[in-house]
Coordinates of C-alpha atoms and ligand atoms in Angstrom, one line a residue:
M13 CA 279.9 182.3 254.5
V14 CA 282.0 181.1 251.6
K15 CA 280.3 181.7 248.3
Q16 CA 279.6 178.4 246.6
Y17 CA 280.1 178.3 242.9
G18 CA 279.3 174.7 242.2
G19 CA 279.3 173.3 238.8
G20 CA 275.9 171.8 239.7
D21 CA 275.1 168.7 237.8
M22 CA 274.9 170.1 234.3
C23 CA 278.4 169.2 233.4
G24 CA 280.4 166.7 231.4
I25 CA 283.1 164.3 232.8
I26 CA 285.6 162.2 230.9
G27 CA 288.5 160.1 232.3
Y28 CA 290.9 157.7 230.6
V29 CA 293.7 155.3 231.7
G30 CA 295.4 152.9 229.3
D31 CA 298.1 152.6 226.7
R32 CA 297.3 155.5 224.5
P33 CA 298.2 159.2 224.9
A34 CA 295.5 160.6 227.2
L35 CA 295.4 164.2 226.1
P36 CA 293.7 163.8 222.7
I37 CA 291.2 161.4 224.1
L38 CA 290.3 163.8 226.9
S39 CA 290.2 166.8 224.6
R40 CA 288.0 165.1 222.1
G41 CA 285.8 163.7 224.9
L42 CA 285.2 167.2 226.1
S43 CA 284.2 168.4 222.7
N44 CA 281.7 165.6 222.5
L45 CA 280.4 166.5 226.0
E46 CA 280.2 170.2 225.4
Y47 CA 276.4 170.0 225.0
R48 CA 276.3 169.4 228.7
G49 CA 278.0 172.7 229.5
Y50 CA 280.3 175.2 228.0
D51 CA 281.1 177.8 230.5
S52 CA 284.5 176.5 231.4
A53 CA 286.6 173.4 231.0
G54 CA 289.7 171.7 232.3
I55 CA 292.0 168.7 232.1
A56 CA 294.4 167.0 234.6
L57 CA 297.1 164.7 233.2
T58 CA 298.6 162.2 235.5
G59 CA 302.3 161.4 235.8
P60 CA 304.7 161.5 238.7
E61 CA 303.1 164.9 239.1
L62 CA 299.8 166.3 237.9
T63 CA 299.6 168.8 235.0
V64 CA 296.4 170.8 235.1
Y65 CA 294.9 173.1 232.4
K66 CA 291.8 175.1 233.0
K67 CA 290.0 177.8 231.1
S68 CA 286.8 179.7 231.2
G69 CA 284.7 179.8 228.0
E70 CA 284.0 177.1 225.5
V71 CA 286.1 173.9 225.2
S72 CA 287.9 175.4 222.3
A73 CA 289.3 178.1 224.6
L74 CA 290.8 175.3 226.8
Q75 CA 292.1 173.5 223.6
S76 CA 293.9 176.6 222.5
I77 CA 296.1 176.4 225.6
L78 CA 296.8 172.7 225.5
P79 CA 300.2 171.4 224.3
K80 CA 300.2 169.5 221.0
S81 CA 301.1 166.2 222.6
T82 CA 302.3 164.8 225.9
D83 CA 303.4 161.3 227.1
H84 CA 300.6 161.0 229.7
R85 CA 298.6 157.8 229.6
Q86 CA 296.0 158.8 232.2
G87 CA 293.9 161.9 233.0
I88 CA 290.5 163.4 233.7
G89 CA 288.5 166.2 232.1
H90 CA 285.4 168.3 232.7
T91 CA 283.2 170.8 231.0
R92 CA 281.0 173.0 233.2
W93 CA 277.7 174.7 232.9
S94 CA 277.5 177.0 235.9
T95 CA 274.4 176.9 238.0
H96 CA 275.4 179.9 240.0
G97 CA 278.6 182.0 240.3
P98 CA 280.9 183.1 237.6
P99 CA 282.5 180.7 235.1
T100 CA 286.1 181.7 235.8
D101 CA 289.4 179.8 235.3
E102 CA 289.6 179.2 239.0
N103 CA 286.2 177.7 239.3
A104 CA 286.7 175.4 236.3
H105 CA 287.3 171.7 237.2
P106 CA 289.5 169.7 237.8
H107 CA 290.1 171.0 241.4
T108 CA 293.2 170.1 243.3
D109 CA 294.5 170.1 246.8
P110 CA 297.1 172.7 247.9
S111 CA 300.0 170.4 247.1
G112 CA 298.7 169.6 243.6
R113 CA 298.8 165.8 244.2
V114 CA 295.0 165.1 243.9
A115 CA 292.7 166.3 241.2
V116 CA 289.0 165.9 241.2
V117 CA 286.2 166.4 238.6
H118 CA 282.7 166.4 240.0
N119 CA 279.1 166.8 238.9
G120 CA 276.6 167.5 241.6
I121 CA 276.4 169.5 244.8
I122 CA 278.2 168.8 248.1
E123 CA 275.8 170.1 250.7
N124 CA 278.1 170.0 253.7
Y125 CA 281.1 171.5 251.9
E126 CA 281.2 174.6 254.3
A127 CA 281.4 172.4 257.4
L128 CA 284.1 170.4 255.7
R129 CA 286.1 173.5 254.7
E130 CA 286.0 174.8 258.3
E131 CA 287.6 171.5 259.5
L132 CA 290.5 172.0 257.1
V133 CA 292.0 174.8 259.2
G134 CA 295.0 176.4 257.5
N135 CA 294.3 175.1 254.0
T136 CA 294.1 177.7 251.3
F137 CA 291.2 177.3 248.9
T138 CA 291.8 178.7 245.4
S139 CA 288.2 178.4 244.1
G140 CA 284.7 179.2 245.3
T141 CA 283.5 175.7 244.6
D142 CA 282.2 172.9 246.7
T143 CA 284.3 170.5 244.8
E144 CA 287.7 171.7 245.9
V145 CA 287.1 170.5 249.4
I146 CA 287.0 166.9 248.1
A147 CA 290.5 167.1 246.8
H148 CA 291.7 168.6 250.1
L149 CA 290.0 165.8 252.1
I150 CA 291.6 163.1 250.0
A151 CA 295.0 164.8 250.4
A152 CA 294.5 164.9 254.2
E153 CA 293.8 161.2 254.2
L154 CA 296.9 160.5 252.1
D155 CA 298.9 162.6 254.6
G156 CA 297.5 160.5 257.4
G157 CA 299.0 157.4 255.7
A158 CA 296.0 156.1 253.9
A159 CA 296.6 154.2 250.6
P160 CA 295.1 156.0 247.6
K161 CA 291.9 154.0 247.2
A162 CA 291.3 154.1 251.0
A163 CA 291.9 157.8 251.0
V164 CA 289.3 158.5 248.3
E165 CA 286.8 156.2 250.0
A166 CA 287.3 157.9 253.4
A167 CA 286.9 161.3 251.9
V168 CA 283.7 160.2 250.0
D169 CA 282.3 158.9 253.3
R170 CA 282.3 162.4 254.6
L171 CA 280.3 163.9 251.7
D172 CA 276.6 164.8 251.9
G173 CA 274.9 165.7 248.6
T174 CA 275.1 164.5 245.1
Y175 CA 278.1 163.5 243.1
G176 CA 279.5 161.9 240.1
L177 CA 283.2 162.0 241.0
V178 CA 286.4 161.0 239.3
V179 CA 289.7 161.3 241.1
T180 CA 293.3 161.1 239.9
I181 CA 296.4 161.1 242.1
A182 CA 300.0 162.0 241.1
G183 CA 302.1 158.8 240.7
V184 CA 299.2 156.5 241.0
N185 CA 298.2 154.5 237.9
E186 CA 294.6 154.3 238.8
L187 CA 291.5 156.5 238.5
Y188 CA 288.8 156.3 241.3
A189 CA 285.2 157.0 240.6
T190 CA 282.0 156.9 242.6
R191 CA 278.5 158.3 242.3
Q192 CA 275.5 159.4 244.2
D193 CA 272.5 160.7 242.2
S194 CA 274.7 161.7 239.3
P195 CA 275.4 159.4 236.4
L196 CA 278.7 157.8 235.5
V197 CA 279.4 155.2 232.9
V198 CA 282.6 153.1 232.3
G199 CA 283.7 152.3 228.7
H200 CA 285.8 149.1 228.2
G201 CA 288.2 149.7 225.3
T202 CA 290.8 147.4 223.8
D203 CA 293.6 149.7 224.9
G204 CA 292.3 151.3 228.0
V205 CA 289.3 152.1 230.1
F206 CA 287.2 155.2 229.9
I207 CA 284.7 156.9 232.2
G208 CA 282.2 159.5 231.3
S209 CA 279.1 161.3 232.6
D210 CA 277.5 159.8 229.6
V211 CA 278.6 157.5 226.7
T212 CA 279.1 160.4 224.2
A213 CA 282.3 161.1 226.1
F214 CA 284.0 158.0 224.6
L215 CA 281.5 156.5 222.1
E216 CA 284.0 156.7 219.3
H217 CA 286.4 154.4 221.2
T218 CA 284.1 151.7 222.6
R219 CA 280.5 150.6 222.8
D220 CA 281.0 148.2 225.7
V221 CA 279.9 149.9 228.8
S222 CA 279.1 149.4 232.5
Y223 CA 276.8 151.8 234.3
L224 CA 277.7 152.7 237.8
E225 CA 275.0 152.5 240.5
D226 CA 274.7 154.9 243.4
G227 CA 277.3 154.0 246.0
D228 CA 279.5 151.9 243.6
F229 CA 283.2 152.5 243.8
A230 CA 285.2 152.0 240.6
V231 CA 288.9 151.6 240.2
L232 CA 290.1 152.1 236.6
S233 CA 293.6 151.0 235.6
E234 CA 295.2 149.8 232.4
D235 CA 294.0 146.3 233.3
G236 CA 290.4 147.5 233.2
L237 CA 287.6 148.2 235.7
T238 CA 287.4 146.8 239.2
L239 CA 284.0 147.5 240.7
Y240 CA 283.1 147.5 244.4
R241 CA 279.6 147.4 245.6
E242 CA 279.0 147.7 249.3
G243 CA 282.7 147.3 249.8
E244 CA 282.9 144.0 248.0
P245 CA 284.4 143.4 244.5
V246 CA 281.6 142.5 242.0
E247 CA 281.8 141.4 238.4
P248 CA 280.7 144.5 236.3
V249 CA 277.8 143.9 233.9
I250 CA 279.0 144.9 230.4
E251 CA 276.4 146.1 227.9
R252 CA 277.0 146.6 224.2
L253 CA 275.4 149.8 223.0
E254 CA 273.5 149.8 219.8
Y255 CA 274.6 153.3 218.8
E256 CA 276.9 153.4 215.9
A257 CA 280.5 154.5 216.6
N258 CA 280.1 157.8 214.6
A259 CA 276.6 158.5 215.9
A260 CA 277.8 161.4 218.0
E261 CA 279.6 163.1 215.1
K262 CA 278.2 165.6 212.6
S263 CA 278.6 163.3 209.6
G264 CA 279.2 166.3 207.2
Y265 CA 276.3 168.5 208.5
D266 CA 277.1 172.0 209.6
H267 CA 275.4 171.4 212.9
Y268 CA 274.3 168.5 215.1
M269 CA 270.8 169.9 215.0
L270 CA 270.5 169.7 211.3
K271 CA 272.0 166.2 211.3
E272 CA 269.5 165.1 213.9
I273 CA 266.6 166.6 212.0
H274 CA 267.7 164.5 209.0
E275 CA 268.2 161.5 211.2
Q276 CA 264.5 161.4 212.0
P277 CA 263.4 158.8 209.5
R278 CA 266.0 156.4 210.8
A279 CA 265.3 157.3 214.4
L280 CA 261.6 156.6 213.9
R281 CA 262.3 153.3 212.2
Q282 CA 264.4 152.3 215.3
T283 CA 261.6 153.5 217.6
I284 CA 258.9 151.3 216.0
S285 CA 261.2 148.4 214.9
G286 CA 259.9 145.0 216.1
R287 CA 257.2 146.7 218.2
I288 CA 254.3 146.6 215.8
D289 CA 252.1 143.5 215.0
I290 CA 249.9 144.9 212.3
D291 CA 248.0 141.6 211.9
K292 CA 246.9 141.5 215.5
G293 CA 246.6 145.3 215.7
G294 CA 248.9 145.1 218.7
V295 CA 252.2 146.3 219.9
D296 CA 255.0 145.0 222.1
I297 CA 256.9 147.7 223.8
D298 CA 258.5 145.5 226.4
I299 CA 257.0 146.9 229.5
D300 CA 255.9 145.1 232.6
L301 CA 252.5 146.6 233.1
P302 CA 250.3 143.6 233.9
D303 CA 246.9 143.5 232.1
A304 CA 245.1 143.6 235.4
Y305 CA 246.9 146.8 236.3
I306 CA 246.2 148.3 232.8
D307 CA 242.5 147.5 233.3
S308 CA 242.5 149.2 236.7
I309 CA 244.0 152.5 235.6
E310 CA 241.8 155.4 236.5
E311 CA 243.9 158.3 235.3
I312 CA 247.1 159.0 233.4
Q313 CA 249.2 162.0 234.3
I314 CA 252.1 163.0 232.0
V315 CA 254.9 165.1 233.5
A316 CA 257.7 166.6 231.4
C317 CA 259.5 169.8 230.5
G318 CA 260.0 171.8 227.3
T319 CA 259.9 169.8 224.2
S320 CA 259.2 166.6 226.1
N321 CA 256.1 168.3 227.6
Y322 CA 254.8 169.2 224.1
A323 CA 255.4 165.5 223.1
G324 CA 253.3 164.6 226.1
R325 CA 250.6 167.0 225.2
Y326 CA 250.4 165.6 221.7
A327 CA 250.2 162.1 223.0
A328 CA 247.7 163.0 225.7
S329 CA 245.0 163.7 223.1
L330 CA 245.7 160.3 221.5
L331 CA 245.7 158.5 224.9
E332 CA 242.5 160.1 225.9
S333 CA 240.8 159.1 222.8
V334 CA 242.1 155.5 222.4
V335 CA 242.4 154.6 226.0
D336 CA 239.3 156.3 227.2
V337 CA 241.1 157.4 230.4
R338 CA 241.3 160.9 231.7
T339 CA 244.9 162.1 230.8
T340 CA 246.5 165.3 232.0
V341 CA 249.8 166.8 231.1
E342 CA 251.7 169.1 233.5
V343 CA 254.9 171.0 233.3
A344 CA 257.1 169.0 235.7
S345 CA 258.1 171.9 237.8
E346 CA 254.5 172.7 238.6
Y347 CA 253.4 169.2 239.2
E348 CA 251.5 168.1 242.4
F349 CA 250.0 164.7 242.6
T350 CA 246.3 164.5 242.8
G351 CA 244.7 161.1 242.5
G352 CA 241.7 159.1 243.6
R353 CA 241.3 156.9 246.6
D354 CA 243.8 154.4 245.3
P355 CA 246.8 156.4 244.0
W356 CA 248.4 153.3 242.5
R357 CA 245.6 153.4 239.9
T358 CA 247.0 156.7 238.6
L359 CA 249.8 156.0 236.1
V360 CA 252.3 158.9 236.1
V361 CA 254.3 159.0 232.9
A362 CA 257.6 161.0 232.9
V363 CA 258.7 161.9 229.4
T364 CA 262.3 162.9 229.3
Q365 CA 265.0 162.6 226.6
S366 CA 267.9 162.7 229.0
G367 CA 266.3 161.0 231.9
E368 CA 268.2 163.4 234.1
T369 CA 266.0 166.5 234.1
A370 CA 265.7 167.6 237.8
D371 CA 262.2 169.0 237.5
T372 CA 260.9 165.7 236.0
L373 CA 262.8 163.6 238.6
S374 CA 261.2 165.7 241.4
A375 CA 257.8 165.3 239.9
I376 CA 258.2 161.5 239.7
R377 CA 259.5 161.4 243.3
R378 CA 256.4 163.3 244.4
A379 CA 254.1 160.9 242.5
K380 CA 255.9 157.9 244.1
R381 CA 255.6 159.3 247.6
A382 CA 251.9 159.7 247.0
G383 CA 251.7 156.0 246.0
A384 CA 251.2 156.3 242.2
R385 CA 252.7 153.9 239.7
T386 CA 255.4 155.5 237.5
L387 CA 256.6 154.9 234.0
A388 CA 259.5 156.6 232.2
V389 CA 259.6 157.3 228.5
T390 CA 263.2 158.2 227.8
N391 CA 266.1 158.0 225.3
T392 CA 268.7 157.3 227.9
L393 CA 269.5 153.8 229.1
G394 CA 270.8 153.7 232.6
S395 CA 269.6 157.2 233.4
T396 CA 268.3 158.2 236.8
I397 CA 264.6 158.3 235.7
V398 CA 265.0 154.6 234.6
R399 CA 266.2 153.6 238.0
E400 CA 263.6 155.6 239.9
T401 CA 260.4 154.6 238.0
D402 CA 258.5 151.4 238.2
D403 CA 258.8 150.8 234.5
S404 CA 260.5 152.4 231.5
V405 CA 260.1 152.5 227.7
F406 CA 263.0 153.6 225.5
I407 CA 262.4 155.8 222.5
R408 CA 265.5 154.5 220.8
A409 CA 266.3 157.8 218.9
G410 CA 270.0 157.5 219.4
P411 CA 272.2 160.2 221.0
E412 CA 271.0 163.7 220.6
I413 CA 273.7 166.3 220.9
G414 CA 272.1 169.5 219.7
V415 CA 270.6 171.5 222.6
A416 CA 267.4 171.9 220.6
A417 CA 265.5 168.6 220.8
T418 CA 264.4 167.4 217.4
K419 CA 264.5 163.7 216.6
T420 CA 263.7 162.9 220.2
F421 CA 260.4 164.8 220.0
A422 CA 259.3 162.6 217.0
S423 CA 260.4 159.4 218.7
Q424 CA 258.7 160.4 222.0
V425 CA 255.4 161.0 220.2
A426 CA 255.8 157.7 218.3
T427 CA 256.6 155.8 221.4
L428 CA 253.7 157.3 223.3
T429 CA 251.5 156.4 220.4
L430 CA 252.6 152.8 220.7
L431 CA 251.9 153.0 224.4
A432 CA 248.4 154.4 223.7
V433 CA 247.7 151.5 221.3
S434 CA 249.1 149.0 223.8
I435 CA 246.9 150.2 226.7
G436 CA 243.9 150.8 224.4
R437 CA 244.0 147.3 223.1
T438 CA 244.4 145.7 226.5
R439 CA 241.5 147.7 227.9
G440 CA 239.4 146.9 224.9
T441 CA 238.8 150.5 224.2
L442 CA 240.6 150.6 220.9
P443 CA 238.9 148.5 218.2
Y444 CA 241.1 146.5 215.9
G445 CA 240.4 148.6 212.8
E446 CA 241.4 151.9 214.6
A447 CA 244.5 150.2 216.1
T448 CA 245.7 149.1 212.7
E449 CA 245.0 152.5 211.2
L450 CA 247.1 154.2 213.8
L451 CA 249.8 151.5 213.5
E452 CA 249.8 151.9 209.7
S453 CA 250.3 155.7 210.2
L454 CA 253.2 154.9 212.4
R455 CA 254.7 152.7 209.8
Q456 CA 254.3 155.4 207.2
L457 CA 255.9 158.0 209.4
P458 CA 259.6 157.5 208.5
N459 CA 258.8 157.9 204.7
A460 CA 256.5 160.8 205.3
V461 CA 259.2 162.6 207.3
Q462 CA 261.7 161.9 204.6
S463 CA 259.5 163.5 202.0
V464 CA 259.4 166.7 204.1
L465 CA 263.1 166.6 204.4
D466 CA 263.4 166.3 200.7
R467 CA 261.6 169.7 200.5
E468 CA 264.2 171.4 202.6
A469 CA 265.1 173.9 199.9
A470 CA 261.5 175.3 199.9
V471 CA 261.6 175.7 203.7
K472 CA 265.0 177.4 203.5
A473 CA 263.7 179.8 200.9
T474 CA 260.7 180.7 203.2
A475 CA 263.0 181.0 206.2
D476 CA 265.3 183.4 204.2
E477 CA 262.3 185.4 203.1
Y478 CA 261.0 186.0 206.7
A479 CA 264.2 185.8 208.8
D480 CA 264.2 189.6 209.4
S481 CA 260.7 189.7 210.9
D482 CA 260.1 191.2 214.3
A483 CA 258.2 188.2 215.8
F484 CA 256.7 184.9 214.7
F485 CA 253.3 183.3 215.6
F486 CA 252.5 179.6 215.4
I487 CA 248.9 178.6 215.6
G488 CA 247.1 175.3 215.7
R489 CA 244.1 173.5 217.1
Q490 CA 243.9 170.1 218.7
L491 CA 247.0 168.1 217.8
G492 CA 248.2 171.2 216.0
R493 CA 248.4 173.1 219.3
P494 CA 251.4 171.3 220.9
V495 CA 253.1 171.4 217.5
A496 CA 252.6 175.2 217.4
L497 CA 254.1 175.5 220.9
E498 CA 257.0 173.3 219.9
G499 CA 257.6 175.2 216.6
A500 CA 257.7 178.5 218.6
L501 CA 260.0 177.0 221.3
K502 CA 262.4 175.7 218.6
L503 CA 262.6 179.1 216.8
K504 CA 263.0 181.1 220.0
E505 CA 265.7 179.0 221.5
I506 CA 268.0 178.9 218.5
S507 CA 267.2 182.2 216.7
Y508 CA 266.5 184.4 219.8
D509 CA 263.6 185.8 217.9
H510 CA 260.3 186.4 219.7
A511 CA 258.1 183.5 218.8
E512 CA 254.8 182.4 220.4
G513 CA 252.6 179.4 219.9
F514 CA 248.8 179.8 220.4
A515 CA 245.6 177.8 220.2
A516 CA 244.4 179.2 216.9
G517 CA 241.0 180.0 218.3
E518 CA 242.4 182.1 221.1
L519 CA 244.1 184.6 218.9
K520 CA 241.0 186.7 218.5
H521 CA 240.7 186.9 222.3
G522 CA 243.8 189.1 222.7
P523 CA 247.0 188.1 221.0
I524 CA 245.7 189.2 217.6
A525 CA 246.5 192.8 218.8
L526 CA 250.1 192.0 218.2
I527 CA 249.6 191.0 214.6
T528 CA 251.1 193.3 211.9
E529 CA 252.5 192.9 208.5
S530 CA 255.9 192.0 210.0
T531 CA 254.6 189.1 212.1
P532 CA 254.6 185.9 210.0
V533 CA 252.1 183.4 211.2
L534 CA 252.7 179.7 210.7
A535 CA 249.5 177.7 210.8
L536 CA 248.8 174.0 211.2
L537 CA 246.2 172.9 208.8
T538 CA 246.5 169.1 208.7
T539 CA 244.4 166.2 209.8
G540 CA 243.8 166.3 213.5
T541 CA 244.0 170.1 213.7
R542 CA 240.5 171.2 212.6
P543 CA 241.8 172.9 209.5
S544 CA 238.6 174.5 208.4
E545 CA 238.1 176.3 211.7
T546 CA 241.8 177.3 211.8
L547 CA 241.4 178.7 208.3
N548 CA 239.0 181.3 209.8
N549 CA 241.8 182.4 212.1
V550 CA 244.2 182.4 209.1
R551 CA 241.8 184.8 207.3
E552 CA 241.7 187.0 210.4
V553 CA 245.5 187.5 210.6
A554 CA 245.8 187.7 206.8
A555 CA 243.3 190.5 206.8
R556 CA 245.6 192.4 209.2
G557 CA 248.5 192.1 206.8
A558 CA 250.3 189.1 208.4
P559 CA 252.1 186.8 206.0
V560 CA 250.8 183.3 206.5
I561 CA 252.7 180.0 206.0
G562 CA 250.3 177.1 206.0
L563 CA 251.3 173.5 206.7
A564 CA 248.5 171.7 205.1
T565 CA 247.6 168.1 204.2
D566 CA 248.9 167.1 200.8
S567 CA 246.4 167.2 198.0
K568 CA 244.0 169.6 199.9
G569 CA 245.1 172.9 198.5
Q570 CA 243.9 175.0 201.4
S571 CA 243.3 178.7 200.9
S572 CA 244.1 181.7 199.0
S573 CA 244.9 183.4 202.4
L574 CA 248.2 181.5 202.5
D575 CA 251.3 183.2 201.2
T576 CA 253.2 180.0 201.3
E577 CA 251.8 176.5 201.5
L578 CA 254.0 173.6 202.6
S579 CA 252.3 170.3 202.0
V580 CA 252.3 167.5 204.5
P581 CA 252.0 163.8 203.4
E582 CA 248.9 162.1 204.5
T583 CA 249.5 160.1 207.7
G584 CA 246.3 160.6 209.6
M585 CA 246.6 161.7 213.2
L586 CA 250.4 161.8 212.9
E587 CA 250.3 164.5 210.2
P588 CA 251.0 167.3 212.7
L589 CA 254.1 165.4 213.8
V590 CA 255.3 165.3 210.2
A591 CA 254.4 169.0 209.8
N592 CA 256.7 169.7 212.8
V593 CA 259.7 168.7 210.7
Y594 CA 259.0 171.8 208.5
L595 CA 259.0 173.9 211.7
Q596 CA 262.3 172.4 212.8
L597 CA 263.8 173.2 209.4
F598 CA 262.3 176.7 209.4
A599 CA 263.8 177.4 212.9
Y600 CA 267.1 176.0 211.8
H601 CA 267.4 178.1 208.6
V602 CA 266.2 181.4 210.3
A603 CA 268.8 180.9 213.0
N604 CA 271.5 179.9 210.5
K605 CA 270.8 183.0 208.4
K606 CA 271.3 185.1 211.5
G607 CA 274.6 183.2 212.3
R608 CA 273.4 182.0 215.7
S609 CA 275.2 179.4 217.8
I610 CA 272.7 176.7 216.8
D611 CA 274.1 173.7 218.7
K612 CA 274.9 175.7 221.8
P613 CA 272.3 178.5 222.1
R614 CA 273.0 181.1 224.7
N615 CA 271.9 180.4 228.3
L616 CA 270.8 176.9 227.5
A617 CA 272.1 173.4 228.3
K618 CA 271.1 170.1 226.9
S619 CA 270.4 168.5 230.2
V620 CA 268.8 170.7 232.9
T621 CA 269.7 168.9 236.1
V622 CA 268.8 171.7 238.5
E623 CA 265.4 172.7 239.7
Ligands
M6R724 O1 265.9 165.7 228.7 P1 264.5 166.2 228.8 O2 263.6 165.7 227.7 O3 263.8 166.0 230.1 O4 264.6 167.8 228.6 C1 263.5 168.6 228.8 C2 263.8 170.0 228.2 O5 264.8 170.6 228.9 C3 264.1 170.0 226.7 O6 263.1 169.4 226.0 C4 264.3 171.5 226.2 O7 263.1 172.2 226.2 C5 264.9 171.5 224.8 N1 266.1 172.3 224.8 C6 264.0 172.0 223.8 O8 264.6 172.0 222.5

């Protein structure tokens, strides 16, 4: 058996054809896409012959071997995050056929690649990938006399599995692209046309985009996009993105993560903008859930991974209290649907920034098979989750590049709060007064977050003081608990320090054995976290020598047991969400002091599209 070193789906694709030099566009596009993978990268430039550059390592390693400039006006590029197999130069995309006429970049997994390889008797394969066989198949079709487009179509017809595929052929002024379960989006520029696995690939060049659907076949030339659906040309739908042209750049911050932490007030304003009607105590989040359906809901099940799961846990408490419906939250990879006699009355909510997380997609597919109604809460227009769920709500946080999710957590919780109010009002379980109180808290959220950001210097000083500690504990009750879990996740993923989040009351049942004077404890002591009970736990760890950093509601000086107190502006049930901004800054400054690779932490990728 041939070892298969597929790039999987966690990779970035960029393609360009037009009037401008292609090399800088492709190279820059790969830098922008690096958050999708950074194990190896490559570029193929198209002229009468193809010129291919490939390199293992980060995109900068590839860039160090690229020429300063070339005359090429067309090409494709790829940055890979290996799901299995070594990230070598040979396994980097683009992959070519033996004659070097055809180059292919691919996200996804070709399941029948072994059988296809066996058919291509006599061909020498230079990589261990499933992708290379595609280039060989296309070349074989060309050899058989097929025209370029027909050759690609015929090869694609032979593929089983998932793919977002872009092909370039020597001497042909067109790029060919198609997809099956792996996203591709076309960008319409004034001097050329772009294709990417997501819009960050080319956002600085154009905001006019067309999303490809599964089975679409796209031909890109200097004249623009020609789109075929079920074999027939169709007029592409062009959408204008609201993202600003420089949204994917660092805007002077040292890291995307820090930039995105600071973008939270703006992101939150976007999340709630136009969605709150304070006079009526209502919200309009533009979803198609009929009132009769909302009335009939028997259970809400939230499925999500990582930070999105913690956002779901936060929201579940709110949902349960304002909607008066049993609400469960499950890690998507563990999810099994359990519902009542009528599964449609269970609303399964997928929370996912990317909309492409494989575990979350699988969970949703399970729920759908069981007959449940599904709803996506996502940041990504045109993502797979949006296409596969019955309804979707956008969190409108703007592109998030840092692998560590920050602004999207805040916008997810805010969006789910809007959803809770919307459902609670329709069901009549949320009285007007309580609805306006929650909505007012939401309106105050951007300013409250800003005032925490304004205290960054204090957080940095605290982070500097404790950065050398052995381990960190985060404790909280009720709404403080998901925030404690999120705070610990953030710290561990970017600083590589041992960090754990606990239900504060559980410490004494075991974990307190780990507490020493070198384990700082960060405690949530705001509204919605039962601060007086948590203070008991603070005293317990303080008595064992642990330094305690308390995140406490403004104006309620909490306890002499705290070594450091960071005050949280009063925003009712959303205070823990505001406190989380302190934890984000704390994680960032600890990791920065240690010189970690903050935007690209080891072993992690932004979008986890394998199960
Ligand atoms: O795109 P998603 O929200 O579905 O991603 C889920 C997790 O992979 C993600 O939140 C991950 O935990 C982040 N790296 C955390 O910062």
